[in-house]
PDB file of C-alpha atoms in Angstrom:
ATOM      1  CA  MET A 830      -0.696 152.398 -16.991  1.00 98.00           C
ATOM      2  CA  ARG A 831      -0.787 148.579 -16.997  1.00 98.00           C
ATOM      3  CA  ILE A 832      -2.749 146.898 -14.227  1.00 99.00           C
ATOM      4  CA  LEU A 833      -2.724 143.126 -13.744  1.00 99.00           C
ATOM      5  CA  ALA A 834      -5.937 141.466 -12.531  1.00 99.00           C
ATOM      6  CA  ILE A 835      -5.703 138.158 -10.655  1.00 99.00           C
ATOM      7  CA  SER A 836      -8.645 136.016  -9.581  1.00 98.00           C
ATOM      8  CA  GLY A 837      -8.186 133.829  -6.521  1.00 98.00           C
ATOM      9  CA  SER A 838     -10.692 131.303  -7.858  1.00 97.00           C
ATOM     10  CA  LEU A 839      -9.988 128.561 -10.398  1.00 97.00           C
ATOM     11  CA  ARG A 840     -13.664 127.928 -11.122  1.00 95.00           C
ATOM     12  CA  GLN A 841     -14.508 128.584 -14.767  1.00 91.00           C
ATOM     13  CA  ASP A 842     -17.606 130.671 -14.014  1.00 91.00           C
ATOM     14  CA  SER A 843     -16.209 132.225 -10.838  1.00 96.00           C
ATOM     15  CA  PHE A 844     -18.010 135.304  -9.536  1.00 96.00           C
ATOM     16  CA  ASN A 845     -14.627 136.878  -8.765  1.00 97.00           C
ATOM     17  CA  THR A 846     -13.302 136.255 -12.265  1.00 97.00           C
ATOM     18  CA  ARG A 847     -16.498 137.715 -13.700  1.00 96.00           C
ATOM     19  CA  LEU A 848     -16.121 140.751 -11.437  1.00 98.00           C
ATOM     20  CA  LEU A 849     -12.636 141.345 -12.805  1.00 98.00           C
ATOM     21  CA  ARG A 850     -13.875 140.958 -16.389  1.00 96.00           C
ATOM     22  CA  ALA A 851     -16.372 143.743 -15.730  1.00 97.00           C
ATOM     23  CA  LEU A 852     -13.672 146.249 -14.755  1.00 98.00           C
ATOM     24  CA  PRO A 853     -12.029 147.433 -18.032  1.00 96.00           C
ATOM     25  CA  PRO A 854     -14.955 149.623 -19.165  1.00 95.00           C
ATOM     26  CA  LEU A 855     -15.037 151.187 -15.693  1.00 97.00           C
ATOM     27  CA  ALA A 856     -11.312 151.936 -15.525  1.00 98.00           C
ATOM     28  CA  PRO A 857     -10.192 155.579 -15.531  1.00 98.00           C
ATOM     29  CA  GLU A 858      -8.654 156.999 -18.682  1.00 97.00           C
ATOM     30  CA  GLY A 859      -5.110 155.791 -19.245  1.00 97.00           C
ATOM     31  CA  MET A 860      -5.524 152.535 -17.296  1.00 98.00           C
ATOM     32  CA  GLU A 861      -5.340 149.209 -19.131  1.00 98.00           C
ATOM     33  CA  ILE A 862      -6.364 146.063 -17.260  1.00 98.00           C
ATOM     34  CA  GLU A 863      -4.813 142.729 -18.236  1.00 98.00           C
ATOM     35  CA  PHE A 864      -5.617 139.303 -16.801  1.00 97.00           C
ATOM     36  CA  PHE A 865      -3.404 136.564 -15.380  1.00 98.00           C
ATOM     37  CA  ASP A 866      -4.908 133.141 -15.968  1.00 93.00           C
ATOM     38  CA  GLY A 867      -2.147 130.759 -14.900  1.00 94.00           C
ATOM     39  CA  LEU A 868      -2.762 130.535 -11.161  1.00 96.00           C
ATOM     40  CA  GLY A 869      -3.729 126.866 -11.289  1.00 96.00           C
ATOM     41  CA  GLU A 870      -0.418 125.957 -12.944  1.00 98.00           C
ATOM     42  CA  VAL A 871       1.747 127.364 -10.149  1.00 98.00           C
ATOM     43  CA  PRO A 872       3.134 124.480  -8.026  1.00 98.00           C
ATOM     44  CA  LEU A 873       2.975 124.422  -4.252  1.00 98.00           C
ATOM     45  CA  TYR A 874       5.721 126.555  -2.787  1.00 97.00           C
ATOM     46  CA  ASN A 875       8.888 124.581  -2.132  1.00 96.00           C
ATOM     47  CA  GLN A 876      12.070 126.415  -1.233  1.00 94.00           C
ATOM     48  CA  ASP A 877      14.085 123.683  -2.940  1.00 95.00           C
ATOM     49  CA  LEU A 878      12.453 124.733  -6.233  1.00 94.00           C
ATOM     50  CA  ASP A 879      12.940 128.445  -5.587  1.00 92.00           C
ATOM     51  CA  VAL A 880      16.198 128.711  -7.505  1.00 92.00           C
ATOM     52  CA  ALA A 881      17.324 130.608 -10.594  1.00 88.00           C
ATOM     53  CA  ASP A 882      15.759 127.968 -12.828  1.00 91.00           C
ATOM     54  CA  CYS A 883      12.451 127.835 -10.938  1.00 95.00           C
ATOM     55  CA  PRO A 884       9.329 126.340 -12.591  1.00 97.00           C
ATOM     56  CA  GLU A 885       8.127 128.190 -15.701  1.00 97.00           C
ATOM     57  CA  PRO A 886       4.644 128.983 -14.279  1.00 98.00           C
ATOM     58  CA  VAL A 887       6.365 130.692 -11.348  1.00 98.00           C
ATOM     59  CA  ARG A 888       8.576 132.743 -13.656  1.00 97.00           C
ATOM     60  CA  ARG A 889       5.522 133.760 -15.648  1.00 98.00           C
ATOM     61  CA  LEU A 890       3.674 134.828 -12.499  1.00 98.00           C
ATOM     62  CA  ARG A 891       6.606 136.824 -11.143  1.00 98.00           C
ATOM     63  CA  THR A 892       7.259 138.496 -14.487  1.00 98.00           C
ATOM     64  CA  ALA A 893       3.610 139.432 -14.974  1.00 98.00           C
ATOM     65  CA  ILE A 894       3.446 141.029 -11.524  1.00 98.00           C
ATOM     66  CA  ALA A 895       6.820 142.754 -11.843  1.00 98.00           C
ATOM     67  CA  GLU A 896       5.942 144.279 -15.227  1.00 98.00           C
ATOM     68  CA  ALA A 897       2.561 145.579 -14.054  1.00 99.00           C
ATOM     69  CA  ASP A 898       2.263 149.054 -12.576  1.00 98.00           C
ATOM     70  CA  GLY A 899      -0.319 147.803 -10.094  1.00 98.00           C
ATOM     71  CA  LEU A 900      -2.541 144.850  -9.201  1.00 99.00           C
ATOM     72  CA  ILE A 901      -6.205 144.070  -8.678  1.00 99.00           C
ATOM     73  CA  ILE A 902      -6.866 140.848  -6.776  1.00 99.00           C
ATOM     74  CA  ALA A 903     -10.388 139.470  -6.402  1.00 98.00           C
ATOM     75  CA  SER A 904     -10.785 136.569  -3.998  1.00 98.00           C
ATOM     76  CA  PRO A 905     -13.586 134.326  -2.816  1.00 96.00           C
ATOM     77  CA  GLU A 906     -13.804 133.375   0.847  1.00 96.00           C
ATOM     78  CA  TYR A 907     -13.117 129.731   1.691  1.00 95.00           C
ATOM     79  CA  ASN A 908     -13.613 128.671   5.318  1.00 94.00           C
ATOM     80  CA  GLY A 909     -13.208 132.205   6.591  1.00 93.00           C
ATOM     81  CA  SER A 910     -10.081 133.118   4.624  1.00 96.00           C
ATOM     82  CA  ILE A 911      -8.518 133.264   1.159  1.00 98.00           C
ATOM     83  CA  PRO A 912      -8.110 130.168  -1.061  1.00 97.00           C
ATOM     84  CA  GLY A 913      -4.893 128.189  -0.754  1.00 98.00           C
ATOM     85  CA  VAL A 914      -4.134 128.637  -4.452  1.00 98.00           C
ATOM     86  CA  LEU A 915      -4.039 132.419  -4.006  1.00 98.00           C
ATOM     87  CA  LYS A 916      -1.923 132.303  -0.842  1.00 98.00           C
ATOM     88  CA  ASN A 917       0.465 129.955  -2.643  1.00 98.00           C
ATOM     89  CA  ALA A 918       0.837 132.378  -5.562  1.00 98.00           C
ATOM     90  CA  ILE A 919       1.518 135.240  -3.173  1.00 98.00           C
ATOM     91  CA  ASP A 920       4.156 133.141  -1.377  1.00 98.00           C
ATOM     92  CA  TRP A 921       5.965 132.564  -4.674  1.00 98.00           C
ATOM     93  CA  ALA A 922       5.646 136.193  -5.809  1.00 98.00           C
ATOM     94  CA  SER A 923       6.945 137.538  -2.491  1.00 97.00           C
ATOM     95  CA  ARG A 924      10.319 135.806  -2.714  1.00 94.00           C
ATOM     96  CA  PRO A 925      13.135 136.644  -2.518  1.00 90.00           C
ATOM     97  CA  MET A 926      12.040 139.514  -0.292  1.00 86.00           C
ATOM     98  CA  ALA A 927      14.704 142.001  -1.413  1.00 84.00           C
ATOM     99  CA  THR A 928      13.671 141.733  -5.073  1.00 88.00           C
ATOM    100  CA  SER A 929      10.071 140.628  -4.600  1.00 94.00           C
ATOM    101  CA  ALA A 930       7.653 141.448  -7.409  1.00 95.00           C
ATOM    102  CA  LEU A 931       5.221 142.549  -4.683  1.00 97.00           C
ATOM    103  CA  LEU A 932       7.615 144.892  -2.890  1.00 95.00           C
ATOM    104  CA  GLY A 933       5.996 148.336  -2.979  1.00 96.00           C
ATOM    105  CA  LYS A 934       3.398 147.211  -5.531  1.00 97.00           C
ATOM    106  CA  CYS A 935       0.089 149.087  -5.313  1.00 98.00           C
ATOM    107  CA  VAL A 936      -2.819 146.650  -4.935  1.00 99.00           C
ATOM    108  CA  VAL A 937      -6.607 146.870  -4.894  1.00 99.00           C
ATOM    109  CA  THR A 938      -8.436 143.945  -3.272  1.00 98.00           C
ATOM    110  CA  MET A 939     -12.017 142.891  -4.029  1.00 98.00           C
ATOM    111  CA  VAL A 940     -14.405 140.068  -3.234  1.00 97.00           C
ATOM    112  CA  ALA A 941     -17.540 138.695  -4.872  1.00 97.00           C
ATOM    113  CA  THR A 942     -19.832 136.269  -3.089  1.00 95.00           C
ATOM    114  CA  PRO A 943     -23.236 134.738  -3.840  1.00 93.00           C
ATOM    115  CA  GLY A 944     -24.467 135.378  -0.288  1.00 87.00           C
ATOM    116  CA  ARG A 945     -24.719 138.347   2.038  1.00 83.00           C
ATOM    117  CA  GLY A 946     -22.456 137.684   4.985  1.00 73.00           C
ATOM    118  CA  LEU A 947     -19.283 136.210   3.486  1.00 79.00           C
ATOM    119  CA  GLY A 948     -16.240 137.955   2.069  1.00 90.00           C
ATOM    120  CA  ARG A 949     -15.003 140.357   4.706  1.00 91.00           C
ATOM    121  CA  ASN A 950     -12.743 137.796   6.360  1.00 95.00           C
ATOM    122  CA  ALA A 951     -11.135 137.091   2.987  1.00 96.00           C
ATOM    123  CA  LEU A 952     -10.548 140.801   2.364  1.00 96.00           C
ATOM    124  CA  THR A 953      -9.063 141.251   5.827  1.00 96.00           C
ATOM    125  CA  ASP A 954      -6.750 138.248   5.491  1.00 97.00           C
ATOM    126  CA  LEU A 955      -5.717 139.156   1.944  1.00 98.00           C
ATOM    127  CA  GLY A 956      -4.791 142.655   3.054  1.00 97.00           C
ATOM    128  CA  ARG A 957      -2.829 141.285   6.009  1.00 97.00           C
ATOM    129  CA  VAL A 958      -0.891 138.858   3.810  1.00 98.00           C
ATOM    130  CA  LEU A 959      -0.107 141.555   1.239  1.00 98.00           C
ATOM    131  CA  HIS A 960       1.040 143.951   3.962  1.00 96.00           C
ATOM    132  CA  GLY A 961       3.346 141.184   5.155  1.00 94.00           C
ATOM    133  CA  CYS A 962       4.874 141.149   1.664  1.00 94.00           C
ATOM    134  CA  HIS A 963       5.327 144.945   1.847  1.00 95.00           C
ATOM    135  CA  ALA A 964       2.826 145.591  -0.923  1.00 97.00           C
ATOM    136  CA  PHE A 965       0.878 148.864  -0.754  1.00 97.00           C
ATOM    137  CA  VAL A 966      -2.797 147.987  -0.315  1.00 98.00           C
ATOM    138  CA  ILE A 967      -5.291 150.674  -1.278  1.00 97.00           C
ATOM    139  CA  SER A 968      -7.551 151.423   1.685  1.00 92.00           C
ATOM    140  CA  GLY A 969     -11.366 151.265   1.670  1.00 81.00           C
ATOM    141  CA  PRO A 970     -14.153 151.524   0.891  1.00 92.00           C
ATOM    142  CA  TRP A 971     -13.833 147.906  -0.229  1.00 92.00           C
ATOM    143  CA  VAL A 972     -15.476 146.471  -3.309  1.00 96.00           C
ATOM    144  CA  HIS A 973     -17.493 143.740  -1.579  1.00 96.00           C
ATOM    145  CA  LEU A 974     -19.962 142.388  -4.134  1.00 96.00           C
ATOM    146  CA  SER A 975     -22.515 140.421  -2.115  1.00 94.00           C
ATOM    147  CA  GLU A 976     -25.409 138.592  -3.806  1.00 95.00           C
ATOM    148  CA  ALA A 977     -23.263 138.681  -6.937  1.00 95.00           C
ATOM    149  CA  PRO A 978     -25.584 136.740  -9.301  1.00 94.00           C
ATOM    150  CA  ALA A 979     -28.219 139.476  -9.030  1.00 95.00           C
ATOM    151  CA  LYS A 980     -25.736 142.293  -9.673  1.00 95.00           C
ATOM    152  CA  MET A 981     -23.907 141.025 -12.767  1.00 95.00           C
ATOM    153  CA  GLU A 982     -25.003 140.208 -16.296  1.00 93.00           C
ATOM    154  CA  ASP A 983     -23.252 138.347 -19.081  1.00 89.00           C
ATOM    155  CA  ALA A 984     -22.515 140.427 -22.169  1.00 87.00           C
ATOM    156  CA  GLU A 985     -20.440 140.508 -25.335  1.00 79.00           C
ATOM    157  CA  GLY A 986     -17.431 142.784 -25.421  1.00 76.00           C
ATOM    158  CA  GLU A 987     -16.314 144.971 -28.308  1.00 74.00           C
ATOM    159  CA  ASP A 988     -13.946 142.213 -29.411  1.00 75.00           C
ATOM    160  CA  GLY A 989     -16.768 139.677 -29.508  1.00 75.00           C
ATOM    161  CA  GLU A 990     -15.525 137.878 -26.397  1.00 79.00           C
ATOM    162  CA  ALA A 991     -17.838 137.048 -23.506  1.00 81.00           C
ATOM    163  CA  THR A 992     -17.616 139.537 -20.665  1.00 88.00           C
ATOM    164  CA  THR A 993     -19.567 140.744 -17.644  1.00 93.00           C
ATOM    165  CA  VAL A 994     -21.426 143.954 -16.867  1.00 95.00           C
ATOM    166  CA  LEU A 995     -21.902 145.220 -13.319  1.00 97.00           C
ATOM    167  CA  THR A 996     -25.504 146.343 -12.924  1.00 96.00           C
ATOM    168  CA  ASP A 997     -25.391 147.484  -9.289  1.00 96.00           C
ATOM    169  CA  PRO A 998     -24.881 151.286  -9.072  1.00 97.00           C
ATOM    170  CA  MET A 999     -23.240 151.187  -5.629  1.00 96.00           C
ATOM    171  CA  THR A1000     -20.714 148.561  -6.695  1.00 96.00           C
ATOM    172  CA  ARG A1001     -19.896 150.562  -9.825  1.00 97.00           C
ATOM    173  CA  ARG A1002     -19.303 153.604  -7.628  1.00 98.00           C
ATOM    174  CA  LEU A1003     -17.009 151.666  -5.293  1.00 98.00           C
ATOM    175  CA  VAL A1004     -15.084 150.303  -8.280  1.00 98.00           C
ATOM    176  CA  ASP A1005     -14.629 153.853  -9.562  1.00 98.00           C
ATOM    177  CA  ILE A1006     -13.301 155.006  -6.189  1.00 98.00           C
ATOM    178  CA  GLN A1007     -10.864 152.103  -5.866  1.00 98.00           C
ATOM    179  CA  LEU A1008      -9.529 152.241  -9.427  1.00 98.00           C
ATOM    180  CA  THR A1009      -9.104 156.013  -9.269  1.00 98.00           C
ATOM    181  CA  SER A1010      -7.253 155.627  -5.963  1.00 98.00           C
ATOM    182  CA  LEU A1011      -5.062 152.920  -7.492  1.00 98.00           C
ATOM    183  CA  GLN A1012      -4.220 155.114 -10.461  1.00 98.00           C
ATOM    184  CA  GLN A1013      -3.296 158.006  -8.178  1.00 98.00           C
ATOM    185  CA  ALA A1014      -1.175 155.808  -5.905  1.00 97.00           C
ATOM    186  CA  VAL A1015       0.750 154.423  -8.879  1.00 98.00           C
ATOM    187  CA  LYS A1016       1.353 157.903 -10.311  1.00 97.00           C
ATOM    188  CA  GLU A1017       2.613 159.158  -6.958  1.00 94.00           C
ATOM    189  CA  GLU A1018       4.752 156.024  -6.444  1.00 93.00           C
ATOM    190  CA  ALA A1019       3.096 155.611  -3.059  1.00 92.00           C
ATOM    191  CA  GLY A1020       4.174 151.986  -2.765  1.00 90.00           C
ATOM    192  CA  ARG A1021       7.823 152.723  -3.489  1.00 87.00           C
ATOM    193  CA  HIS A1022       7.903 155.583  -0.990  1.00 83.00           C
ATOM    194  CA  ALA A1023       6.282 153.390   1.660  1.00 88.00           C
ATOM    195  CA  VAL A1024       8.997 150.719   1.485  1.00 85.00           C
ATOM    196  CA  VAL A1025      12.044 153.014   1.302  1.00 80.00           C
ATOM    197  CA  PRO A1026      12.559 152.950   5.118  1.00 81.00           C
ATOM    198  CA  LEU A1027      12.470 149.136   5.042  1.00 77.00           C
ATOM    199  CA  LEU A1028      15.079 148.599   2.336  1.00 77.00           C
ATOM    200  CA  PRO A1029      18.160 148.626   4.609  1.00 77.00           C
ATOM    201  CA  PHE A1030      16.591 145.804   6.624  1.00 76.00           C
ATOM    202  CA  ILE A1031      15.488 143.536   3.775  1.00 74.00           C
ATOM    203  CA  GLN A1032      18.264 143.953   1.231  1.00 69.00           C
ATOM    204  CA  PRO A1033      21.019 141.330   1.406  1.00 63.00           C
ATOM    205  CA  ARG A1034      24.180 142.387   3.191  1.00 54.00           C
ATOM    206  CA  ARG A1035      27.360 142.584   1.183  1.00 51.00           C
TER     207      ARG A1035
END
């Protein structure tokens, strides 16, 4: 099972990117987590550009999402909501609606924040936006990593690359619950079944 992880932050040492990097060792057996790193290359959505020969970064984003069995999206909270770069990527991926890469896609949402109180608005808004795209968002308990610097450590992966280790037992437990739920939803095709009643209304008429 191939799962695509997308960080909503472009910052090099982003807490949300580090959270995603900590997930592969915690994934259930049979789940492989890959990472999409081209979010900053995706242009602002413009319907005039949304044609067969759309910009290459957009094609790469749509293909990566379409070929994945499910998604994990980790987002920071900016001014009480999700970053514009993430909303922009979702806008591109959601079109055209009838063949959207997000249609029926099973998604886990997460947030990492350096403080205590932030993050829940971003999770709420991200879920609302994804529901609007007819993605299947895995329900709680959310992975809301507050005070992230104290709950993550830098490490070296088996391949010698820099990675992150989650040191907080509760967060590790929540990750296990969410990833197991994602795996089960993908196996049961929960997202596809959820959108079947909508298809007559969103598919183009002939």
